[in-house]
Coordinates of C-alpha atoms and ligand atoms in Angstrom, one line a residue:
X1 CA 0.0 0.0 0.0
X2 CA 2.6 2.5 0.9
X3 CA 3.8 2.7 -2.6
X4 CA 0.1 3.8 -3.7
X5 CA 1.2 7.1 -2.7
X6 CA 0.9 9.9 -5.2
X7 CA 4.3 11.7 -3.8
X8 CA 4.8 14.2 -6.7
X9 CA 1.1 14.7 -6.2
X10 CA 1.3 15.2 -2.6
X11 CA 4.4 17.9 -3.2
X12 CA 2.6 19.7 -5.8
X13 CA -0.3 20.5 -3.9
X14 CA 1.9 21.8 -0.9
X15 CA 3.1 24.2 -3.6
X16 CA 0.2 25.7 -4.6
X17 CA -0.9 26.1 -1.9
X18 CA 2.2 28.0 -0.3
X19 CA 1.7 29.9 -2.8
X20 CA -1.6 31.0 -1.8
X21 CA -0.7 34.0 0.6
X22 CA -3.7 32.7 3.8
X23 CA -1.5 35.0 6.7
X24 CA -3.9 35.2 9.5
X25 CA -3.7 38.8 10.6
X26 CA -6.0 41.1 12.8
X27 CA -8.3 42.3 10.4
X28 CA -7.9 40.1 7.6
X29 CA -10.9 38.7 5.8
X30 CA -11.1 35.4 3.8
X31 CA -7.7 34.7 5.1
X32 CA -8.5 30.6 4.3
X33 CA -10.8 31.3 1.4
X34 CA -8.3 30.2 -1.6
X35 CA -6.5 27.4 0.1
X36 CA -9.9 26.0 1.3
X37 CA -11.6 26.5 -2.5
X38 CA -8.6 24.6 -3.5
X39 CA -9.0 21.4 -1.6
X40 CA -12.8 21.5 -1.9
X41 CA -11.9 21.2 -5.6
X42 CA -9.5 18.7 -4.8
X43 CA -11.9 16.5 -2.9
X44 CA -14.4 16.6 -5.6
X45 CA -12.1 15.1 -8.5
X46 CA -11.6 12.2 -5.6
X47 CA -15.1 11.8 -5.1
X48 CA -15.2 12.4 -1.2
X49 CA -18.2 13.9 -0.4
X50 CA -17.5 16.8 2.2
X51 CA -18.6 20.4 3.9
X52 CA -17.2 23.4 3.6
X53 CA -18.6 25.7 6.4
X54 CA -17.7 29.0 7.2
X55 CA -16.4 29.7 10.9
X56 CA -16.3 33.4 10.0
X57 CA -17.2 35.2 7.0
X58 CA -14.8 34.0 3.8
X59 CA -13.2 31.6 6.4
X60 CA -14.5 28.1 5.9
X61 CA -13.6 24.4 7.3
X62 CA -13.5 21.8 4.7
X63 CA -14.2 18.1 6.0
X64 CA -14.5 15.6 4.2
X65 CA -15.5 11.6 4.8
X66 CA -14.1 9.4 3.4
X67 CA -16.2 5.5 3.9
X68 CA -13.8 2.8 4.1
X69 CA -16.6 0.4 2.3
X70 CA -15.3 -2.8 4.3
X71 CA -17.8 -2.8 7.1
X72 CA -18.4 -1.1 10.5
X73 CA -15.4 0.3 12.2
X74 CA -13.7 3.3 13.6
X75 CA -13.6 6.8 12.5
X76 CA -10.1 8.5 12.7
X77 CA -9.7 11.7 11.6
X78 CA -6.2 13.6 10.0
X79 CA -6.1 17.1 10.4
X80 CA -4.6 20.1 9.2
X81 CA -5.2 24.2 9.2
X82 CA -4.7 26.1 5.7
X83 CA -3.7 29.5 7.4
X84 CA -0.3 30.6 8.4
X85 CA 1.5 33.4 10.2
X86 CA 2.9 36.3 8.8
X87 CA 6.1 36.4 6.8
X88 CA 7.1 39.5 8.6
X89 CA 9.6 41.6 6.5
X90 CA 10.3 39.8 3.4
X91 CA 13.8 41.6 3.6
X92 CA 14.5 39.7 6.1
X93 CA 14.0 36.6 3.9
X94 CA 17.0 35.1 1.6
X95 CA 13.9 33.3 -0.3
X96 CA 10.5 34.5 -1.8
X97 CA 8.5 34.1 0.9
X98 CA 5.3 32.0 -0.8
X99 CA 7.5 31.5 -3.9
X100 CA 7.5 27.6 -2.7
X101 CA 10.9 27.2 -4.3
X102 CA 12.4 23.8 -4.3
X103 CA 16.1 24.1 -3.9
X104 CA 19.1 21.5 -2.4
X105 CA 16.0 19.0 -1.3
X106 CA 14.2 21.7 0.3
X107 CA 10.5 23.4 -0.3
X108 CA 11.2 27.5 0.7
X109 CA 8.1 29.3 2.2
X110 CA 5.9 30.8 4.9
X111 CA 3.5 27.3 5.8
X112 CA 6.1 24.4 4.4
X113 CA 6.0 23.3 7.3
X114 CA 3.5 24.8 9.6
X115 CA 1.5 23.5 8.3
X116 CA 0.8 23.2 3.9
X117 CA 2.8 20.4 3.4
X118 CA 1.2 18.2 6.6
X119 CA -2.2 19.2 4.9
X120 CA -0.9 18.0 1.6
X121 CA 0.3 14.7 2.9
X122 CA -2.7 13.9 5.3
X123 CA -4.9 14.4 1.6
X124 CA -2.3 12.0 -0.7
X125 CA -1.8 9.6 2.6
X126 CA -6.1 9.1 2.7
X127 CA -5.8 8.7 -1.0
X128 CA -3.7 6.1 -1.4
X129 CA -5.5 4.0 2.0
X130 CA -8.6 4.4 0.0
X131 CA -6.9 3.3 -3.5
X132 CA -5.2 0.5 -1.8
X133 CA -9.0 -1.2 -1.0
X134 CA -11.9 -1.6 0.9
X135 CA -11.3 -0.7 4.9
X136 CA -13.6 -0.8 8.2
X137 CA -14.9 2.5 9.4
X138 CA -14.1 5.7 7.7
X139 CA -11.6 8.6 8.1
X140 CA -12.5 12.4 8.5
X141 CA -10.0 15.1 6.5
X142 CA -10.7 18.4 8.3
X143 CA -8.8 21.0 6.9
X144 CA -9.5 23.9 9.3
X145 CA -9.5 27.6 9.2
X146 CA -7.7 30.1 12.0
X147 CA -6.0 27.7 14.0
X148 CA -3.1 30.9 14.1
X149 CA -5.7 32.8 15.6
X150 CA -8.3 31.7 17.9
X151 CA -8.9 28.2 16.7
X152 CA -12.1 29.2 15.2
X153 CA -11.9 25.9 13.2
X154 CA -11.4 23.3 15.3
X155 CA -13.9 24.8 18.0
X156 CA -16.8 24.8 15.4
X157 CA -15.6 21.3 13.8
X158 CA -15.9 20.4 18.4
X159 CA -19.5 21.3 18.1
X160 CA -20.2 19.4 15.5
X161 CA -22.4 16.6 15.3
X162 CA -19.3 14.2 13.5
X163 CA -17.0 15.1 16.0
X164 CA -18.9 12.9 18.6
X165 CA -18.2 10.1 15.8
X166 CA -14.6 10.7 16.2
X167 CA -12.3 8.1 17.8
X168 CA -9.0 9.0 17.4
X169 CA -7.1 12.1 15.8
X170 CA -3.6 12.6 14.1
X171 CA -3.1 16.3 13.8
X172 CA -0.3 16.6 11.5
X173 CA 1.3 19.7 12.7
X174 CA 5.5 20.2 12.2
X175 CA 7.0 18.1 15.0
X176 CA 10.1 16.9 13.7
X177 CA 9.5 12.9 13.5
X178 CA 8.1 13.0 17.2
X179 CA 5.1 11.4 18.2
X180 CA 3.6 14.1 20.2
X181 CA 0.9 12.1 22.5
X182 CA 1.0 15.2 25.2
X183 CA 1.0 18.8 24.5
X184 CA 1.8 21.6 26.7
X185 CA -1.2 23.9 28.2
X186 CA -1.4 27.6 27.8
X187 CA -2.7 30.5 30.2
X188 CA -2.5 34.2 28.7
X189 CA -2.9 36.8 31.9
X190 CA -3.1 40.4 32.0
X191 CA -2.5 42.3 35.2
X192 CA -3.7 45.8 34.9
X193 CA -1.5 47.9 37.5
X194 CA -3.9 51.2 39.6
X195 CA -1.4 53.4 40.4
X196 CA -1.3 57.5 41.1
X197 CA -0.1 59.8 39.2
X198 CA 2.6 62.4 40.5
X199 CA 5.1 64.9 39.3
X200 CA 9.1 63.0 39.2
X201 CA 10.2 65.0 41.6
X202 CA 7.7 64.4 43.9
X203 CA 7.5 60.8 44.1
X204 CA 6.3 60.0 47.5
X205 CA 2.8 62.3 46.2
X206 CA 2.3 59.1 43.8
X207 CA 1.6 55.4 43.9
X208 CA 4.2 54.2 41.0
X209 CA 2.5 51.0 39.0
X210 CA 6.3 50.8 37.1
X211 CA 7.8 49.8 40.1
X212 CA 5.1 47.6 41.5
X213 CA 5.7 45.8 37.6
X214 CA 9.3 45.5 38.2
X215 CA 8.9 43.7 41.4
X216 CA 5.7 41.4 40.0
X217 CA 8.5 40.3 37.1
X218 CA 10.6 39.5 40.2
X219 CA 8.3 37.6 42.1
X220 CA 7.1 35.3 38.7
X221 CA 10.2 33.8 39.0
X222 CA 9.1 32.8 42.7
X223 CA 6.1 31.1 41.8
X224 CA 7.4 29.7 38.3
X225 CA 9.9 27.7 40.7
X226 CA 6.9 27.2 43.2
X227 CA 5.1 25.5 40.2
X228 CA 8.4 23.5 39.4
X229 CA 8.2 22.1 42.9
X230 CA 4.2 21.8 42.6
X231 CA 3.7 20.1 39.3
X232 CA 6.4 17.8 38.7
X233 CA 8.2 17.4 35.1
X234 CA 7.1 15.5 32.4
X235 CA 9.2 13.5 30.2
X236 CA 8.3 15.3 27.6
X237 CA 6.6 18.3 28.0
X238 CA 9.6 19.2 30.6
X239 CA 8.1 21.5 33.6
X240 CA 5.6 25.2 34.3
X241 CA 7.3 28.1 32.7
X242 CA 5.9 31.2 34.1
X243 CA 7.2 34.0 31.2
X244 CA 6.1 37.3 31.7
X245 CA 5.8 38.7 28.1
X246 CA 4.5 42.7 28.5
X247 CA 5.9 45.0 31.0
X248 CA 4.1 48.6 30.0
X249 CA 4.1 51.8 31.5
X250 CA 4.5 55.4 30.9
X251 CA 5.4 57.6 28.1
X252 CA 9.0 58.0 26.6
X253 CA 8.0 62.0 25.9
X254 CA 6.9 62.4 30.0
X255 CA 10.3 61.1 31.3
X256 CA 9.2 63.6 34.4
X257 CA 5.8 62.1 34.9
X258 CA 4.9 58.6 37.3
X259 CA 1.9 57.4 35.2
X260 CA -1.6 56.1 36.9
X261 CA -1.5 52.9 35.0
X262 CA 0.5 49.9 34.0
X263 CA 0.2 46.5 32.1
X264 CA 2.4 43.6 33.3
X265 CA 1.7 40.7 31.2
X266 CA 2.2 36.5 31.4
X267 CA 2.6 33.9 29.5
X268 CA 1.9 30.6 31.6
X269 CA 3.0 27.1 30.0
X270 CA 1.5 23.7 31.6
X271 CA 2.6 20.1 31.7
X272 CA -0.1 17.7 32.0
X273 CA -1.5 17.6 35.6
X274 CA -0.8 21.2 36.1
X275 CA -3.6 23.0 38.1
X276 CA -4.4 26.0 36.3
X277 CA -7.4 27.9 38.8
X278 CA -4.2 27.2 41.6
X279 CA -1.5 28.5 39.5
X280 CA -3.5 31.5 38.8
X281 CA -4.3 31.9 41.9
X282 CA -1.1 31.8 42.7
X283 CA -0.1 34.4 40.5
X284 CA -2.7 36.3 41.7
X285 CA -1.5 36.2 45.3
X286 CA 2.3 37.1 44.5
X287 CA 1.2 40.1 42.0
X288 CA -1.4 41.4 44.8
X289 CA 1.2 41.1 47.7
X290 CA 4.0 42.9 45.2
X291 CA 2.2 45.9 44.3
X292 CA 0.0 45.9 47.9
X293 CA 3.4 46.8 49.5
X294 CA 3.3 50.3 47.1
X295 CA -0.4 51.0 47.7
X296 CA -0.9 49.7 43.8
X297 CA -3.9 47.7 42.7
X298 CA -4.1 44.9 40.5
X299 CA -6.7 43.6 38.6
X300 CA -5.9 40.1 36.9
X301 CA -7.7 39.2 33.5
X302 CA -7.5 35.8 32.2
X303 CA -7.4 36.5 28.6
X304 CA -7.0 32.7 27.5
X305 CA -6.9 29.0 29.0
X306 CA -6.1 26.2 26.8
X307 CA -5.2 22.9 28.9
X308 CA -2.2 20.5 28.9
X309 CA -3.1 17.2 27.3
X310 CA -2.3 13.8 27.1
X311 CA -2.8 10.5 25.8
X312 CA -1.4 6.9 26.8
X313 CA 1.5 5.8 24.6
X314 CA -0.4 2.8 24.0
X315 CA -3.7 4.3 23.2
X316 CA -4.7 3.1 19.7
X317 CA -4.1 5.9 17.5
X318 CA -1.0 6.3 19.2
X319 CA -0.1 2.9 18.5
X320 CA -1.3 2.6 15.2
X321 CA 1.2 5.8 14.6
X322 CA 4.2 4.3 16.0
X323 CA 3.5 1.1 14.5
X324 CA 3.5 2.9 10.8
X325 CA 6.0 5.3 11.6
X326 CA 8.6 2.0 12.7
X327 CA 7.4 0.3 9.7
X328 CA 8.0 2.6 6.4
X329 CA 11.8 4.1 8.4
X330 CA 12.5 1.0 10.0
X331 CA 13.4 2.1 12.8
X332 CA 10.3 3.2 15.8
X333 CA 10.0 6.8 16.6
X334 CA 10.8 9.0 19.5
X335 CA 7.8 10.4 21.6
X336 CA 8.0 14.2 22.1
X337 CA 5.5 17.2 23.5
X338 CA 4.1 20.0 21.8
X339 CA 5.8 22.7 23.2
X340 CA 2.4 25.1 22.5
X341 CA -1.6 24.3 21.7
X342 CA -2.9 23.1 18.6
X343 CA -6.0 22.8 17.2
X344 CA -5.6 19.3 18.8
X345 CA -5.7 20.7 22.1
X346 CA -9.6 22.2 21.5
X347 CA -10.4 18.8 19.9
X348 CA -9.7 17.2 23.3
X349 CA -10.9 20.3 25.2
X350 CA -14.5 21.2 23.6
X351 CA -15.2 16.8 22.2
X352 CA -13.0 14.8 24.5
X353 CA -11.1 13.4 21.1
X354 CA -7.8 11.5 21.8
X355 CA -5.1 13.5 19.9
X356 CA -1.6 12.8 18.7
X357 CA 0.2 15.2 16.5
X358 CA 2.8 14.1 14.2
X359 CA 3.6 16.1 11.0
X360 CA 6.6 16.9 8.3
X361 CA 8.7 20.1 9.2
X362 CA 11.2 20.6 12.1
X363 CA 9.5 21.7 15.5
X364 CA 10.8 24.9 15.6
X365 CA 11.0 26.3 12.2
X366 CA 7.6 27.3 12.6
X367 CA 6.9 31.0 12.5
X368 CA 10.4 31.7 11.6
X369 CA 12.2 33.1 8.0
X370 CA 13.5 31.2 5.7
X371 CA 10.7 28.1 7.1
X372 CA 11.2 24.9 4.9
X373 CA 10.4 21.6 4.7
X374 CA 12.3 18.8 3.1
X375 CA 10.6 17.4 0.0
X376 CA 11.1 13.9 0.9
X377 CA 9.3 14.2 4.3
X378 CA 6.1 14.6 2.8
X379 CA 5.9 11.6 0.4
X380 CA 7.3 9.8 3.8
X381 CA 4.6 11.2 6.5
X382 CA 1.5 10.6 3.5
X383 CA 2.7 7.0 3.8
X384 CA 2.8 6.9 7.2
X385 CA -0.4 8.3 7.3
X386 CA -1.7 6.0 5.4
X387 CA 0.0 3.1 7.1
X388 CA -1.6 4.5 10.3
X389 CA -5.1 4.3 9.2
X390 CA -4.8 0.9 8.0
X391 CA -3.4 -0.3 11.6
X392 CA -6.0 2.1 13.5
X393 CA -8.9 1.0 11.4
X394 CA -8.2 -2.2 11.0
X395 CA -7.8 -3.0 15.2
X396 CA -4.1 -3.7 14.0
X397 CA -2.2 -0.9 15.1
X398 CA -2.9 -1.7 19.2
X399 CA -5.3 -2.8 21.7
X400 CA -8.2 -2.6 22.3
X401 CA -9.9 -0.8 19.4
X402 CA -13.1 0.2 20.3
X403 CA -16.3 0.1 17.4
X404 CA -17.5 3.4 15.9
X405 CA -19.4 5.3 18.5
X406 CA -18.6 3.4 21.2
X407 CA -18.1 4.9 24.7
X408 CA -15.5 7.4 25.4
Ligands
ZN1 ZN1 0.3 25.0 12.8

């Protein structure tokens, strides 16, 4: 089966659609609308019947399902996103930036890796399971819209009726031939600092909120080791990183002024079994008691929560992964962490689906200049892919498989 794969297919499609410029900025409308129109076209020369749905206006999910015709069985799912982040300043490129050149073994662009090409070889990898014969169950292709913003995709495709149907999914985002069967969690806080204003020279008329930042940046690094102590590490996901990522205040042209307000802000990262209402709470307590002591207030915003997740190593559609991976290289993978959220994580959030990520691209090429992928990765993950169905849907891949719909 694994040569059934259309490779130059596969690599031609992550072209064109590198090519299509999808950057999710603030603002933007239709960001997905090309890239999705594309593989809606795409999955109507194959035949798979599918939805497009809009999430936002212009910016639609395309799913499609694909029946294995071999009798009852599972329903996995592959998915993917079609927007990417900006390129930045193309100066700062030594490459055209969605030019999708292909040089030294190497496709050049903004989404080779995060995440065109995983897209690309989810499709051929489903193509060639489904040219190869008849299989039990059926597999879901969602190709999803503004997972670079605020996963508007994957939380509509969550509320979905088919998403219940779901019993495993492979997300194939960049992560460097690592099974990823945990994923780090994610807590975005603001502290908004009440302070008085007063004249420079007269400080003591004042309550300064720069100062009350300064030491609530200090005393993060109290409770990110308090967390360390708290929550453990993970083998892969490593330990709590407490990063504070905004420190605002005042105004460069009133050097003589002690302004009324301040921002501090914080970027939390969790390991599975991390307590987020204690951590922030905890945060909470340290930025009050620092800013307390100057007669500042604080007022702390959760702007966004996205938990740690995990699955066992030996869950099914982890299995079946590791099982495909070992057979087309030869030799079995090595489990890893996503070091950030994916659409995978709001899969498991909002529906309770079992997640793994495993996709072509290096882990931390993502977001970068000059991003690539190496050609040969993606004729190598579609066959995986399609290895990994077989083995998932087939009860072959690990224990335990459970029938279509079956209790979660
Ligand atoms: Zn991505």
């Amino acid at each position: 089966m694994q040569s059934a794969v259309d490779t130059e297919a596969a690599v031609s499609l992550t072209q064109a659609l590198v090519r299509l410029r999808t950057v999710n900025a603030e603002g933007a409308e239709a960001v997905e609308l090309p890239a999705a129109t594309l593989v809606s076209e795409l999955f109507t020369r194959f035949g798979w019947e599918h939805t497009v749905t809009e999430v936002a206006p212009g910016r639609p999910n395309v799913v499609a399902v694909v029946e294995g015709g071999g009798g009852p069985g599972p329903t996995l799912m592959f998915e993917g996103h079609t927007d990417v982040v900006t390129e930045g300043d193309p100066a700062d490129w030594t490459v055209d930036p969605y030019g999708a050149e292909i040089r030294d073994g190497k496709m050049w662009g903004r989404g080779t890796a995060d995440m065109k090409s995983g897209v690309a070889a989810m499709i051929y990898g489903v193509r060639a399971l489904e040219q190869s014969g008849p299989f039990p169950g059926r597999v879901v292709v969602g190709v999803m819209a503004d997972e670079e913003g605020m996963m508007l995709g994957a939380k509509a495709f969550a509320a979905s009726p088919l998403a219940a149907e779901v019993d495993g999914v492979i997300v194939c985002e960049p992560e460097g031939y690592e099974v990823c069967a945990s994923a780090r969690g994610g807590i975005r806080l603001r502290l908004d600092l009440a302070g008085v204003m007063a004249h420079g020279a007269m400080p003591q008329e004042g309550r300064n909120p720069i100062t009350a930042g300064a030491r609530i940046v200090t005393a993060l690094e109290s409770v990110q080791a308090w967390a360390v102590e708290r929550f453990g590490t993970h083998p892969h996901a490593g330990s709590v990183t407490v990063a504070p990522t905004v420190l605002l205040g005042g105004d460069p042209d009133q050097l003589n002024v002690i302004p009324a307000h301040g921002v501090v802000g914080v970027d939390v990262r969790t390991i599975p079994g991390t307590d987020h209402p204690e951590l922030v709470a905890r945060v909470r307590k340290a930025a009050e008691e620092a800013a307390s002591a100057l007669g500042v207030g604080v007022t702390l915003t959760v702007v966004d929560d996205r938990p740690s997740i995990e699955i066992p190593e030996d869950h099914p559609v982890v299995a079946g992964l590791v099982a495909a991976h070992t057979a087309v290289h030869g030799t079995p993978p090595a489990f890893g962490a996503v070091p950030g959220t994916t659409d995978g994580t709001i899969l498991t959030r909002d529906a309770g689906l079992p997640t793994v990520v495993y996709g072509p691209g290096g882990k931390w090429i993502a977001h970068q200049k000059d991003e690539f992928v190496e050609v040969r990765e993606i004729g190598e993950y579609a066959r995986v892919y399609a290895e990994a169905a077989r083995r998932f849907l087939t009860g072959g891949g690990g224990s335990a498989n459970r029938p279509a719909g079956g209790a979660r």
